Amino acid sequence: MIFRQGLVALLAFCPVSAAWAVPASDEGAARLKGVFQTYFGAVEGVVSVTPQGDSYELRIDPAPLLAQVPDDQAQITVSPLTYELTDNGDGSWGVSEDQVLSWSVAVPKMFEQKGSTRIESTGTWDEALMSFRDQKAVMTDYVIDSVQYGPPMGADGAPADPSAEPQVMSRDHQSTARMETALTGTAGKAGGVDQAMSFTATDLAQRQEVAMGPGGAPMLIEVSAPGYGGQAQIAGARTDGILSMLAWFVAHPSQELIKGSQEGLRDKLAAAMPLWDDLSMDMDMRDLKVVSPVGTFGLASAKIGIGMSGATPDGRFQERFTLSGLTVPEGVLPPWAAPILPQEVTLDFAASDFDLAAPAKLLIETFDLNADDPLAKLSPEQVQQALLPDGKAALKLAPSQIKGDGYQIDYRGDMAVGPGAAPVGSALIEATGLDKVEAALAAAPQEQAAQPLMMLRMARAMSKPDGSGGNSWDIQMAETGMVTVNGQPMGPATPQ
């Protein structure tokens, strides 16, 4: 699967000369073969291009390359992949496929995996853009079976003879009935390529057996969902630099060659920075079910969003999620806790004011692959100064909440944090319906709820009532290290 994704990226990025005219020709096939050998190497049998009327058949067979991997390290097989390439005569190429991909990976005494899927895709690849202008793909009957091994253990749980056969730690079966993606690409305003993707998947299932000790029956966990969908965007992807690095590694297939030419690698890495300007993804999954030995857990909806910069001076990261409709098996929660089980949880967290370009530049300029410690020339203090030129990063908690039957807790905050200094900033927590939560804790057996009940009562004592049953906590963190809640000091200031 990883190989297939890498090949799709290559087809999306690699430059092809526009000199090839329609219809297909032997000369055009030879030139195409040379282009793809730049990225897959010239090992005989890996790349073949055949003219067929108005198009070319591109065949990539990884077997000769994978045969070079020592058997004692891994045994890897990937089925040959075939694509149809059509020169549109305007600087663009039609790319299509309709094939079954299968693969297997075995790392002795550690891991085994087999997988397969059917892939159909069509797209228009733009030579000048070095990306697909558009592409649509469908994957069906996606199935993966994996086995994880661990060191053998005796009946008493102690390590057994190391020469004995490893034991199975887990077995995992995953399947997805159908996945669809649609991709568009345009020239980035600040360089690179801007790409947008939408994706959907239907009928997800996973079955996992986890070993529970020597001689014990494995624990079975089954996960299922009718589907998920979402969108992803990447701004300013540096496809030319990324492909240049790929070609460099193909031309330096051994550790010795890489070490002997590390100055060239340094140049390629520097040219590929910042990899991309900005990347984001939003996904929505529904009706997730987890069947476990204690019963079935459920989640009606999970909405997840992630965003991050590339290796840029204005580094940023964001993660947000909303989980709703949580259900748990009867008997898992004590009767007093069931009524206050949260039904919706949201969190929206962001970090900024840090520099990813400077530490990346330091790493590239100072690594030495021929040294025992490749990063010995780089001190932690240098990395810290490069990452946090102002000594602190900004953390922001956008309005988020926990909501249950009859109660709601809202929270947000902003602060600056850095090594060797107290956090500086503020946070606001607002809650309604805490009487119901306190009543549930008060009715619980003391050994189960005494501590959380005490903490809740202490928190309410420090809160500011709003006159209608609500409570709020205004938290301020000063540069001196003093923390106040609704104006009341919570402890001594940190010595300066």
Tab-separated table of C-alpha atoms in Angstrom:
chain	number	residue	atom	x	y	z
A	1	MET	CA	0.000	0.000	0.000
A	2	ILE	CA	2.822	2.379	0.860
A	3	PHE	CA	4.513	1.570	-2.456
A	4	ARG	CA	1.313	2.271	-4.369
A	5	GLN	CA	0.869	5.637	-2.671
A	6	GLY	CA	4.475	6.520	-3.467
A	7	LEU	CA	3.959	5.648	-7.130
A	8	VAL	CA	0.825	7.769	-7.339
A	9	ALA	CA	2.827	10.660	-5.863
A	10	LEU	CA	5.529	10.081	-8.463
A	11	LEU	CA	3.026	10.138	-11.322
A	12	ALA	CA	1.629	13.330	-9.850
A	13	PHE	CA	5.004	15.049	-9.543
A	14	CYS	CA	7.577	13.805	-12.029
A	15	PRO	CA	8.547	16.006	-14.992
A	16	VAL	CA	8.076	14.602	-18.492
A	17	SER	CA	9.287	16.346	-21.628
A	18	ALA	CA	6.551	17.902	-23.759
A	19	ALA	CA	8.472	16.992	-26.903
A	20	TRP	CA	6.566	13.728	-27.237
A	21	ALA	CA	3.740	14.066	-29.657
A	22	VAL	CA	0.615	12.065	-30.262
A	23	PRO	CA	0.499	9.281	-31.402
A	24	ALA	CA	2.765	7.154	-29.241
A	25	SER	CA	6.125	6.151	-30.671
A	26	ASP	CA	9.133	4.010	-29.863
A	27	GLU	CA	11.191	7.164	-29.330
A	28	GLY	CA	8.591	8.520	-26.912
A	29	ALA	CA	8.543	5.198	-25.038
A	30	ALA	CA	12.332	5.290	-24.670
A	31	ARG	CA	12.223	8.821	-23.292
A	32	LEU	CA	9.444	7.961	-20.865
A	33	LYS	CA	11.397	4.941	-19.661
A	34	GLY	CA	14.408	7.162	-19.014
A	35	VAL	CA	12.316	9.583	-16.954
A	36	PHE	CA	10.891	6.858	-14.723
A	37	GLN	CA	14.271	5.156	-14.370
A	38	THR	CA	15.486	8.426	-12.839
A	39	TYR	CA	13.180	7.705	-9.924
A	40	PHE	CA	13.126	3.893	-9.824
A	41	GLY	CA	16.673	3.201	-10.984
A	42	ALA	CA	17.921	1.366	-14.050
A	43	VAL	CA	17.686	-2.184	-12.662
A	44	GLU	CA	16.582	-4.370	-15.533
A	45	GLY	CA	12.923	-5.350	-15.498
A	46	VAL	CA	11.678	-2.646	-13.123
A	47	VAL	CA	10.470	-0.060	-15.662
A	48	SER	CA	9.037	-0.806	-19.071
A	49	VAL	CA	7.152	1.499	-21.457
A	50	THR	CA	5.369	0.212	-24.545
A	51	PRO	CA	3.629	2.316	-27.233
A	52	GLN	CA	0.052	1.210	-27.856
A	53	GLY	CA	-1.718	3.304	-30.475
A	54	ASP	CA	-2.254	6.778	-29.041
A	55	SER	CA	-1.017	5.879	-25.576
A	56	TYR	CA	1.825	4.255	-23.675
A	57	GLU	CA	1.643	1.350	-21.270
A	58	LEU	CA	3.841	1.989	-18.241
A	59	ARG	CA	4.657	-1.081	-16.179
A	60	ILE	CA	6.450	-0.886	-12.825
A	61	ASP	CA	7.597	-4.224	-11.401
A	62	PRO	CA	9.181	-3.773	-7.951
A	63	ALA	CA	10.350	-7.418	-7.753
A	64	PRO	CA	13.942	-6.874	-9.016
A	65	LEU	CA	14.419	-4.032	-6.543
A	66	LEU	CA	12.844	-5.864	-3.626
A	67	ALA	CA	14.976	-8.926	-4.343
A	68	GLN	CA	17.977	-6.856	-3.212
A	69	VAL	CA	16.641	-6.687	0.358
A	70	PRO	CA	18.424	-9.347	2.469
A	71	ASP	CA	16.034	-12.134	3.450
A	72	ASP	CA	17.152	-11.982	7.067
A	73	GLN	CA	15.925	-8.358	7.207
A	74	ALA	CA	12.626	-8.593	5.344
A	75	GLN	CA	10.797	-10.365	2.557
A	76	ILE	CA	8.658	-7.945	0.539
A	77	THR	CA	6.534	-8.583	-2.535
A	78	VAL	CA	4.425	-6.092	-4.492
A	79	SER	CA	2.463	-6.992	-7.586
A	80	PRO	CA	3.462	-5.232	-10.841
A	81	LEU	CA	1.575	-2.016	-11.540
A	82	THR	CA	0.371	-0.924	-14.965
A	83	TYR	CA	-0.698	2.569	-16.083
A	84	GLU	CA	-1.890	4.013	-19.358
A	85	LEU	CA	-0.288	7.367	-20.292
A	86	THR	CA	-1.682	9.497	-23.111
A	87	ASP	CA	0.066	12.605	-24.457
A	88	ASN	CA	-2.613	15.279	-24.830
A	89	GLY	CA	-0.267	17.450	-26.884
A	90	ASP	CA	-0.775	20.543	-24.711
A	91	GLY	CA	1.692	19.916	-21.934
A	92	SER	CA	-0.603	17.524	-20.111
A	93	TRP	CA	-0.911	13.746	-19.913
A	94	GLY	CA	-3.853	11.483	-19.295
A	95	VAL	CA	-3.078	8.872	-16.633
A	96	SER	CA	-5.395	5.928	-15.956
A	97	GLU	CA	-5.335	2.519	-14.300
A	98	ASP	CA	-7.614	-0.446	-13.648
A	99	GLN	CA	-5.807	-3.145	-11.720
A	100	VAL	CA	-5.547	-5.247	-8.588
A	101	LEU	CA	-2.710	-4.410	-6.229
A	102	SER	CA	-1.442	-6.999	-3.777
A	103	TRP	CA	1.505	-6.978	-1.417
A	104	SER	CA	3.125	-8.852	1.449
A	105	VAL	CA	5.732	-7.933	4.043
A	106	ALA	CA	7.494	-10.254	6.457
A	107	VAL	CA	10.094	-9.169	8.994
A	108	PRO	CA	11.463	-12.362	10.594
A	109	LYS	CA	10.210	-12.942	14.134
A	110	MET	CA	8.576	-9.508	14.255
A	111	PHE	CA	5.836	-8.793	11.721
A	112	GLU	CA	3.863	-10.173	8.773
A	113	GLN	CA	1.294	-8.461	6.559
A	114	LYS	CA	-0.664	-9.299	3.423
A	115	GLY	CA	-3.007	-6.954	1.598
A	116	SER	CA	-4.881	-6.388	-1.619
A	117	THR	CA	-7.248	-3.924	-3.266
A	118	ARG	CA	-8.676	-3.082	-6.672
A	119	ILE	CA	-7.798	0.387	-7.997
A	120	GLU	CA	-9.411	2.391	-10.780
A	121	SER	CA	-8.281	5.957	-11.460
A	122	THR	CA	-8.190	8.606	-14.168
A	123	GLY	CA	-6.475	11.982	-14.136
A	124	THR	CA	-4.800	14.762	-16.077
A	125	TRP	CA	-1.198	15.384	-15.183
A	126	ASP	CA	0.297	18.812	-15.940
A	127	GLU	CA	4.006	18.928	-16.879
A	128	ALA	CA	4.513	22.583	-15.940
A	129	LEU	CA	2.546	22.217	-12.701
A	130	MET	CA	4.330	18.958	-11.816
A	131	SER	CA	1.047	17.701	-10.371
A	132	PHE	CA	-2.334	16.388	-11.392
A	133	ARG	CA	-4.721	19.083	-12.525
A	134	ASP	CA	-7.440	16.621	-11.576
A	135	GLN	CA	-7.675	12.982	-10.593
A	136	LYS	CA	-10.404	10.635	-9.439
A	137	ALA	CA	-9.717	7.238	-7.912
A	138	VAL	CA	-11.759	4.359	-6.500
A	139	MET	CA	-10.363	1.557	-4.356
A	140	THR	CA	-12.591	-1.426	-3.619
A	141	ASP	CA	-12.259	-4.558	-1.489
A	142	TYR	CA	-9.365	-3.146	0.514
A	143	VAL	CA	-8.185	-5.914	2.873
A	144	ILE	CA	-5.162	-6.134	5.173
A	145	ASP	CA	-4.162	-9.042	7.441
A	146	SER	CA	-1.326	-8.504	9.906
A	147	VAL	CA	0.426	-10.569	12.573
A	148	GLN	CA	2.649	-9.058	15.251
A	149	TYR	CA	5.190	-11.335	16.962
A	150	GLY	CA	7.006	-10.955	20.267
A	151	PRO	CA	9.794	-12.729	22.144
A	152	PRO	CA	8.832	-16.159	23.477
A	153	MET	CA	7.720	-16.301	27.116
A	154	GLY	CA	7.625	-19.180	29.539
A	155	ALA	CA	4.560	-20.399	31.408
A	156	ASP	CA	5.524	-18.199	34.379
A	157	GLY	CA	5.741	-15.113	32.159
A	158	ALA	CA	9.550	-15.023	32.256
A	159	PRO	CA	11.551	-14.816	28.992
A	160	ALA	CA	12.036	-18.221	27.403
A	161	ASP	CA	14.916	-19.502	25.290
A	162	PRO	CA	15.699	-16.705	22.774
A	163	SER	CA	16.246	-19.321	20.062
A	164	ALA	CA	12.655	-20.545	20.431
A	165	GLU	CA	10.030	-19.555	17.913
A	166	PRO	CA	8.452	-16.157	18.657
A	167	GLN	CA	4.898	-16.080	19.912
A	168	VAL	CA	1.984	-14.294	18.305
A	169	MET	CA	1.204	-11.055	20.143
A	170	SER	CA	-1.694	-9.941	17.969
A	171	ARG	CA	-3.601	-10.712	14.778
A	172	ASP	CA	-5.369	-7.952	12.910
A	173	HIS	CA	-7.827	-8.052	10.003
A	174	GLN	CA	-8.983	-4.787	8.408
A	175	SER	CA	-11.291	-4.215	5.476
A	176	THR	CA	-12.919	-1.300	3.678
A	177	ALA	CA	-15.510	-1.956	1.003
A	178	ARG	CA	-14.895	1.214	-1.003
A	179	MET	CA	-12.741	4.354	-0.893
A	180	GLU	CA	-13.088	7.286	-3.287
A	181	THR	CA	-10.809	10.286	-3.725
A	182	ALA	CA	-10.950	13.370	-5.940
A	183	LEU	CA	-7.888	15.612	-6.334
A	184	THR	CA	-7.279	18.970	-7.992
A	185	GLY	CA	-4.033	20.899	-8.357
A	186	THR	CA	-3.211	24.503	-9.201
A	187	ALA	CA	-0.090	26.655	-9.127
A	188	GLY	CA	0.642	27.990	-5.637
A	189	LYS	CA	0.552	31.745	-5.168
A	190	ALA	CA	3.867	31.661	-3.298
A	191	GLY	CA	5.405	28.792	-5.270
A	192	GLY	CA	4.894	25.064	-5.308
A	193	VAL	CA	1.544	23.398	-5.918
A	194	ASP	CA	-1.768	23.878	-4.144
A	195	GLN	CA	-3.728	20.628	-3.951
A	196	ALA	CA	-7.233	19.923	-2.673
A	197	MET	CA	-8.645	16.462	-2.031
A	198	SER	CA	-11.982	15.059	-0.969
A	199	PHE	CA	-12.327	11.473	0.232
A	200	THR	CA	-14.946	9.001	1.408
A	201	ALA	CA	-14.868	5.429	2.652
A	202	THR	CA	-17.673	2.952	3.319
A	203	ASP	CA	-18.106	-0.218	5.366
A	204	LEU	CA	-15.047	-0.231	7.610
A	205	ALA	CA	-14.333	-3.257	9.768
A	206	GLN	CA	-11.463	-4.393	11.967
A	207	ARG	CA	-11.011	-7.557	14.013
A	208	GLN	CA	-8.067	-7.796	16.392
A	209	GLU	CA	-6.963	-10.648	18.638
A	210	VAL	CA	-4.498	-9.646	21.361
A	211	ALA	CA	-2.530	-12.245	23.354
A	212	MET	CA	-3.268	-12.126	27.067
A	213	GLY	CA	-0.251	-14.035	28.364
A	214	PRO	CA	1.173	-17.536	28.045
A	215	GLY	CA	-1.586	-20.101	27.643
A	216	GLY	CA	-4.359	-17.527	27.944
A	217	ALA	CA	-7.152	-17.060	25.427
A	218	PRO	CA	-6.640	-13.980	23.228
A	219	MET	CA	-8.794	-10.910	23.804
A	220	LEU	CA	-11.023	-10.173	20.824
A	221	ILE	CA	-11.858	-6.594	19.793
A	222	GLU	CA	-14.021	-5.740	16.780
A	223	VAL	CA	-14.400	-2.228	15.373
A	224	SER	CA	-16.841	-1.159	12.667
A	225	ALA	CA	-18.260	1.980	11.085
A	226	PRO	CA	-20.489	2.558	8.047
A	227	GLY	CA	-18.039	5.127	6.742
A	228	TYR	CA	-16.174	8.415	6.942
A	229	GLY	CA	-15.524	11.376	4.685
A	230	GLY	CA	-13.532	14.556	4.593
A	231	GLN	CA	-11.328	17.040	2.803
A	232	ALA	CA	-7.612	17.781	2.763
A	233	GLN	CA	-5.641	20.735	1.410
A	234	ILE	CA	-1.954	21.334	0.950
A	235	ALA	CA	-0.624	24.741	-0.030
A	236	GLY	CA	2.741	25.220	-1.702
A	237	ALA	CA	3.858	21.590	-1.921
A	238	ARG	CA	7.474	21.640	-3.162
A	239	THR	CA	7.045	18.725	-5.541
A	240	ASP	CA	10.218	19.447	-7.506
A	241	GLY	CA	12.403	19.308	-4.400
A	242	ILE	CA	10.688	16.194	-3.051
A	243	LEU	CA	11.167	14.334	-6.330
A	244	SER	CA	14.751	15.482	-6.573
A	245	MET	CA	15.392	13.865	-3.179
A	246	LEU	CA	13.685	10.661	-4.358
A	247	ALA	CA	15.910	10.518	-7.442
A	248	TRP	CA	18.990	11.115	-5.273
A	249	PHE	CA	18.203	8.178	-2.991
A	250	VAL	CA	17.546	5.934	-5.998
A	251	ALA	CA	20.991	6.891	-7.312
A	252	HIS	CA	22.533	6.129	-3.870
A	253	PRO	CA	20.908	2.808	-2.871
A	254	SER	CA	23.391	1.774	-0.155
A	255	GLN	CA	24.375	3.215	3.206
A	256	GLU	CA	27.959	3.517	2.009
A	257	LEU	CA	26.975	5.546	-1.071
A	258	ILE	CA	24.758	7.830	1.011
A	259	LYS	CA	27.520	8.493	3.539
A	260	GLY	CA	30.064	9.091	0.814
A	261	SER	CA	27.841	11.655	-0.916
A	262	GLN	CA	26.231	13.342	2.064
A	263	GLU	CA	27.077	16.821	0.772
A	264	GLY	CA	24.835	16.134	-2.192
A	265	LEU	CA	22.092	14.970	0.159
A	266	ARG	CA	22.529	18.165	2.148
A	267	ASP	CA	21.931	20.201	-1.016
A	268	LYS	CA	18.842	18.194	-1.979
A	269	LEU	CA	17.304	18.522	1.493
A	270	ALA	CA	17.905	22.280	1.555
A	271	ALA	CA	16.344	22.698	-1.893
A	272	ALA	CA	13.200	20.808	-0.835
A	273	MET	CA	12.482	23.013	2.178
A	274	PRO	CA	9.936	23.958	3.476
A	275	LEU	CA	8.307	20.826	1.889
A	276	TRP	CA	4.961	22.641	1.994
A	277	ASP	CA	3.568	25.919	3.313
A	278	ASP	CA	0.390	24.702	4.976
A	279	LEU	CA	-1.484	21.422	5.292
A	280	SER	CA	-4.921	20.712	6.715
A	281	MET	CA	-7.415	17.862	6.935
A	282	ASP	CA	-10.988	17.537	8.205
A	283	MET	CA	-12.679	14.168	8.687
A	284	ASP	CA	-16.106	13.066	9.909
A	285	MET	CA	-16.766	9.488	11.044
A	286	ARG	CA	-20.197	8.245	12.127
A	287	ASP	CA	-21.679	5.383	14.144
A	288	LEU	CA	-18.424	3.873	15.354
A	289	LYS	CA	-18.859	0.618	17.296
A	290	VAL	CA	-16.283	-1.240	19.363
A	291	VAL	CA	-17.189	-4.757	20.503
A	292	SER	CA	-15.041	-5.846	23.445
A	293	PRO	CA	-15.117	-8.648	26.019
A	294	VAL	CA	-17.097	-6.353	28.360
A	295	GLY	CA	-19.671	-5.304	25.755
A	296	THR	CA	-20.220	-2.828	22.950
A	297	PHE	CA	-19.038	0.773	23.073
A	298	GLY	CA	-20.442	3.290	20.618
A	299	LEU	CA	-19.744	6.775	19.291
A	300	ALA	CA	-22.397	8.449	17.154
A	301	SER	CA	-20.048	10.994	15.591
A	302	ALA	CA	-16.352	11.887	15.575
A	303	LYS	CA	-15.255	15.056	13.789
A	304	ILE	CA	-11.509	15.622	13.589
A	305	GLY	CA	-9.456	18.445	12.107
A	306	ILE	CA	-5.671	18.797	11.870
A	307	GLY	CA	-3.555	21.604	10.429
A	308	MET	CA	0.186	22.186	10.346
A	309	SER	CA	2.760	24.309	8.594
A	310	GLY	CA	5.750	23.010	6.729
A	311	ALA	CA	9.292	23.904	7.778
A	312	THR	CA	8.473	27.632	7.785
A	313	PRO	CA	9.516	30.480	10.136
A	314	ASP	CA	5.881	30.983	11.192
A	315	GLY	CA	5.385	27.460	12.510
A	316	ARG	CA	1.880	26.460	13.533
A	317	PHE	CA	-0.108	23.398	14.524
A	318	GLN	CA	-3.816	22.940	15.220
A	319	GLU	CA	-5.920	20.004	16.304
A	320	ARG	CA	-9.636	19.998	16.971
A	321	PHE	CA	-12.199	17.298	17.525
A	322	THR	CA	-15.809	16.844	18.506
A	323	LEU	CA	-16.956	13.507	19.925
A	324	SER	CA	-20.657	12.979	20.502
A	325	GLY	CA	-23.114	10.222	21.336
A	326	LEU	CA	-20.880	8.074	23.543
A	327	THR	CA	-22.495	4.850	24.771
A	328	VAL	CA	-20.986	2.215	27.055
A	329	PRO	CA	-22.082	-1.335	27.898
A	330	GLU	CA	-24.377	-1.869	30.836
A	331	GLY	CA	-22.424	-2.673	33.976
A	332	VAL	CA	-19.204	-0.946	32.906
A	333	LEU	CA	-20.104	2.255	34.742
A	334	PRO	CA	-21.492	2.254	38.282
A	335	PRO	CA	-25.179	3.279	38.399
A	336	TRP	CA	-24.383	6.692	39.908
A	337	ALA	CA	-21.969	7.599	37.044
A	338	ALA	CA	-24.221	6.733	34.101
A	339	PRO	CA	-26.414	9.886	34.365
A	340	ILE	CA	-23.385	12.217	34.221
A	341	LEU	CA	-21.556	10.479	31.381
A	342	PRO	CA	-20.486	13.219	28.904
A	343	GLN	CA	-22.455	13.118	25.678
A	344	GLU	CA	-20.348	15.608	23.730
A	345	VAL	CA	-16.728	16.708	24.078
A	346	THR	CA	-15.027	19.335	21.929
A	347	LEU	CA	-11.416	20.501	21.979
A	348	ASP	CA	-9.798	23.077	19.699
A	349	PHE	CA	-6.083	23.489	20.395
A	350	ALA	CA	-3.484	25.523	18.471
A	351	ALA	CA	0.224	26.287	18.855
A	352	SER	CA	2.125	29.080	17.083
A	353	ASP	CA	5.025	31.537	17.436
A	354	PHE	CA	7.680	28.907	16.852
A	355	ASP	CA	10.150	28.552	13.983
A	356	LEU	CA	10.498	25.277	12.078
A	357	ALA	CA	12.681	26.654	9.276
A	358	ALA	CA	15.651	27.566	11.479
A	359	PRO	CA	16.060	24.184	13.236
A	360	ALA	CA	15.557	22.365	9.918
A	361	LYS	CA	18.357	24.484	8.433
A	362	LEU	CA	20.593	23.714	11.427
A	363	LEU	CA	19.973	19.974	11.119
A	364	ILE	CA	20.706	19.985	7.398
A	365	GLU	CA	23.893	22.046	7.771
A	366	THR	CA	25.387	20.117	10.700
A	367	PHE	CA	24.550	16.414	10.324
A	368	ASP	CA	27.477	14.074	9.682
A	369	LEU	CA	26.462	10.561	8.658
A	370	ASN	CA	30.058	9.357	9.011
A	371	ALA	CA	30.181	10.168	12.743
A	372	ASP	CA	29.105	7.814	15.522
A	373	ASP	CA	26.559	10.448	16.512
A	374	PRO	CA	25.348	12.141	13.280
A	375	LEU	CA	24.041	15.134	15.268
A	376	ALA	CA	26.984	15.569	17.656
A	377	LYS	CA	27.773	19.027	16.266
A	378	LEU	CA	24.324	20.272	17.195
A	379	SER	CA	23.581	21.136	20.812
A	380	PRO	CA	20.109	21.062	22.404
A	381	GLU	CA	20.571	24.750	23.253
A	382	GLN	CA	21.048	25.572	19.566
A	383	VAL	CA	17.910	23.703	18.584
A	384	GLN	CA	15.912	25.350	21.363
A	385	GLN	CA	17.076	28.838	20.359
A	386	ALA	CA	16.284	28.137	16.712
A	387	LEU	CA	12.857	26.684	17.493
A	388	LEU	CA	11.877	29.399	19.984
A	389	PRO	CA	13.734	32.600	19.007
A	390	ASP	CA	11.624	34.584	21.495
A	391	GLY	CA	11.938	31.926	24.190
A	392	LYS	CA	8.225	31.058	24.164
A	393	ALA	CA	5.521	29.603	21.966
A	394	ALA	CA	1.854	30.636	21.977
A	395	LEU	CA	-0.780	28.087	22.948
A	396	LYS	CA	-4.434	28.814	22.317
A	397	LEU	CA	-7.463	26.844	23.437
A	398	ALA	CA	-10.381	28.076	21.345
A	399	PRO	CA	-13.881	27.873	22.875
A	400	SER	CA	-14.446	24.185	23.694
A	401	GLN	CA	-16.845	22.306	25.927
A	402	ILE	CA	-17.947	19.178	27.738
A	403	LYS	CA	-21.677	18.595	27.629
A	404	GLY	CA	-23.818	16.017	29.410
A	405	ASP	CA	-27.438	15.503	30.355
A	406	GLY	CA	-28.319	18.682	32.300
A	407	TYR	CA	-24.843	20.172	32.568
A	408	GLN	CA	-22.268	21.942	30.401
A	409	ILE	CA	-18.673	23.077	30.936
A	410	ASP	CA	-17.137	25.643	28.551
A	411	TYR	CA	-13.443	26.507	28.511
A	412	ARG	CA	-10.957	28.604	26.560
A	413	GLY	CA	-7.519	30.057	27.125
A	414	ASP	CA	-4.377	31.722	25.793
A	415	MET	CA	-0.862	31.417	27.164
A	416	ALA	CA	2.794	31.704	26.276
A	417	VAL	CA	5.036	28.834	27.379
A	418	GLY	CA	8.733	28.138	27.148
A	419	PRO	CA	11.503	26.211	28.896
A	420	GLY	CA	12.674	27.615	32.198
A	421	ALA	CA	9.839	30.119	32.548
A	422	ALA	CA	6.393	30.116	34.106
A	423	PRO	CA	3.410	30.060	31.705
A	424	VAL	CA	1.906	33.508	31.139
A	425	GLY	CA	-1.679	34.007	30.039
A	426	SER	CA	-5.275	33.458	30.999
A	427	ALA	CA	-8.074	30.911	30.888
A	428	LEU	CA	-11.812	31.048	31.485
A	429	ILE	CA	-13.982	28.143	32.584
A	430	GLU	CA	-17.776	28.470	32.761
A	431	ALA	CA	-20.152	25.772	33.942
A	432	THR	CA	-23.872	25.229	34.371
A	433	GLY	CA	-25.700	22.306	35.938
A	434	LEU	CA	-22.956	21.337	38.389
A	435	ASP	CA	-25.623	20.667	41.032
A	436	LYS	CA	-26.544	17.518	39.109
A	437	VAL	CA	-22.919	16.387	38.941
A	438	GLU	CA	-22.386	17.057	42.642
A	439	ALA	CA	-25.588	15.231	43.569
A	440	ALA	CA	-24.481	12.165	41.594
A	441	LEU	CA	-21.070	12.147	43.299
A	442	ALA	CA	-22.659	12.642	46.728
A	443	ALA	CA	-24.934	9.644	46.169
A	444	ALA	CA	-22.030	7.399	45.156
A	445	PRO	CA	-20.219	5.073	47.567
A	446	GLN	CA	-17.560	7.098	49.380
A	447	GLU	CA	-14.692	4.852	48.305
A	448	GLN	CA	-15.532	5.534	44.663
A	449	ALA	CA	-16.327	9.246	44.588
A	450	ALA	CA	-15.021	10.900	47.752
A	451	GLN	CA	-11.978	12.470	46.106
A	452	PRO	CA	-13.692	13.861	42.958
A	453	LEU	CA	-16.549	15.141	45.151
A	454	MET	CA	-14.083	16.983	47.383
A	455	MET	CA	-12.312	18.500	44.368
A	456	LEU	CA	-15.603	19.630	42.817
A	457	ARG	CA	-16.734	21.296	46.038
A	458	MET	CA	-13.395	23.070	46.413
A	459	ALA	CA	-13.610	24.297	42.813
A	460	ARG	CA	-17.151	25.593	43.314
A	461	ALA	CA	-16.045	27.391	46.471
A	462	MET	CA	-13.487	29.314	44.410
A	463	SER	CA	-15.908	30.048	41.558
A	464	LYS	CA	-17.818	33.205	40.767
A	465	PRO	CA	-21.592	32.496	40.725
A	466	ASP	CA	-23.517	34.123	37.892
A	467	GLY	CA	-26.787	34.397	39.837
A	468	SER	CA	-28.633	31.768	37.808
A	469	GLY	CA	-26.916	28.630	39.008
A	470	GLY	CA	-23.826	28.925	36.835
A	471	ASN	CA	-20.194	29.162	37.937
A	472	SER	CA	-17.098	30.678	36.352
A	473	TRP	CA	-13.364	30.670	36.997
A	474	ASP	CA	-11.188	33.467	35.587
A	475	ILE	CA	-7.620	32.166	35.757
A	476	GLN	CA	-4.683	34.553	35.331
A	477	MET	CA	-1.023	33.491	35.094
A	478	ALA	CA	1.467	36.329	35.605
A	479	GLU	CA	5.130	36.524	34.570
A	480	THR	CA	6.074	36.290	38.254
A	481	GLY	CA	4.567	32.800	38.353
A	482	MET	CA	1.607	33.924	40.447
A	483	VAL	CA	-1.669	32.213	39.519
A	484	THR	CA	-4.980	33.735	40.534
A	485	VAL	CA	-8.509	32.388	40.262
A	486	ASN	CA	-11.174	35.098	40.248
A	487	GLY	CA	-8.567	37.424	41.717
A	488	GLN	CA	-7.556	35.095	44.567
A	489	PRO	CA	-3.859	34.012	44.682
A	490	MET	CA	-3.397	30.237	44.454
A	491	GLY	CA	0.191	30.057	45.666
A	492	PRO	CA	3.491	31.914	46.006
A	493	ALA	CA	5.063	33.578	42.992
A	494	THR	CA	7.856	31.722	41.265
A	495	PRO	CA	11.266	33.147	42.322
A	496	GLN	CA	12.832	35.228	39.574
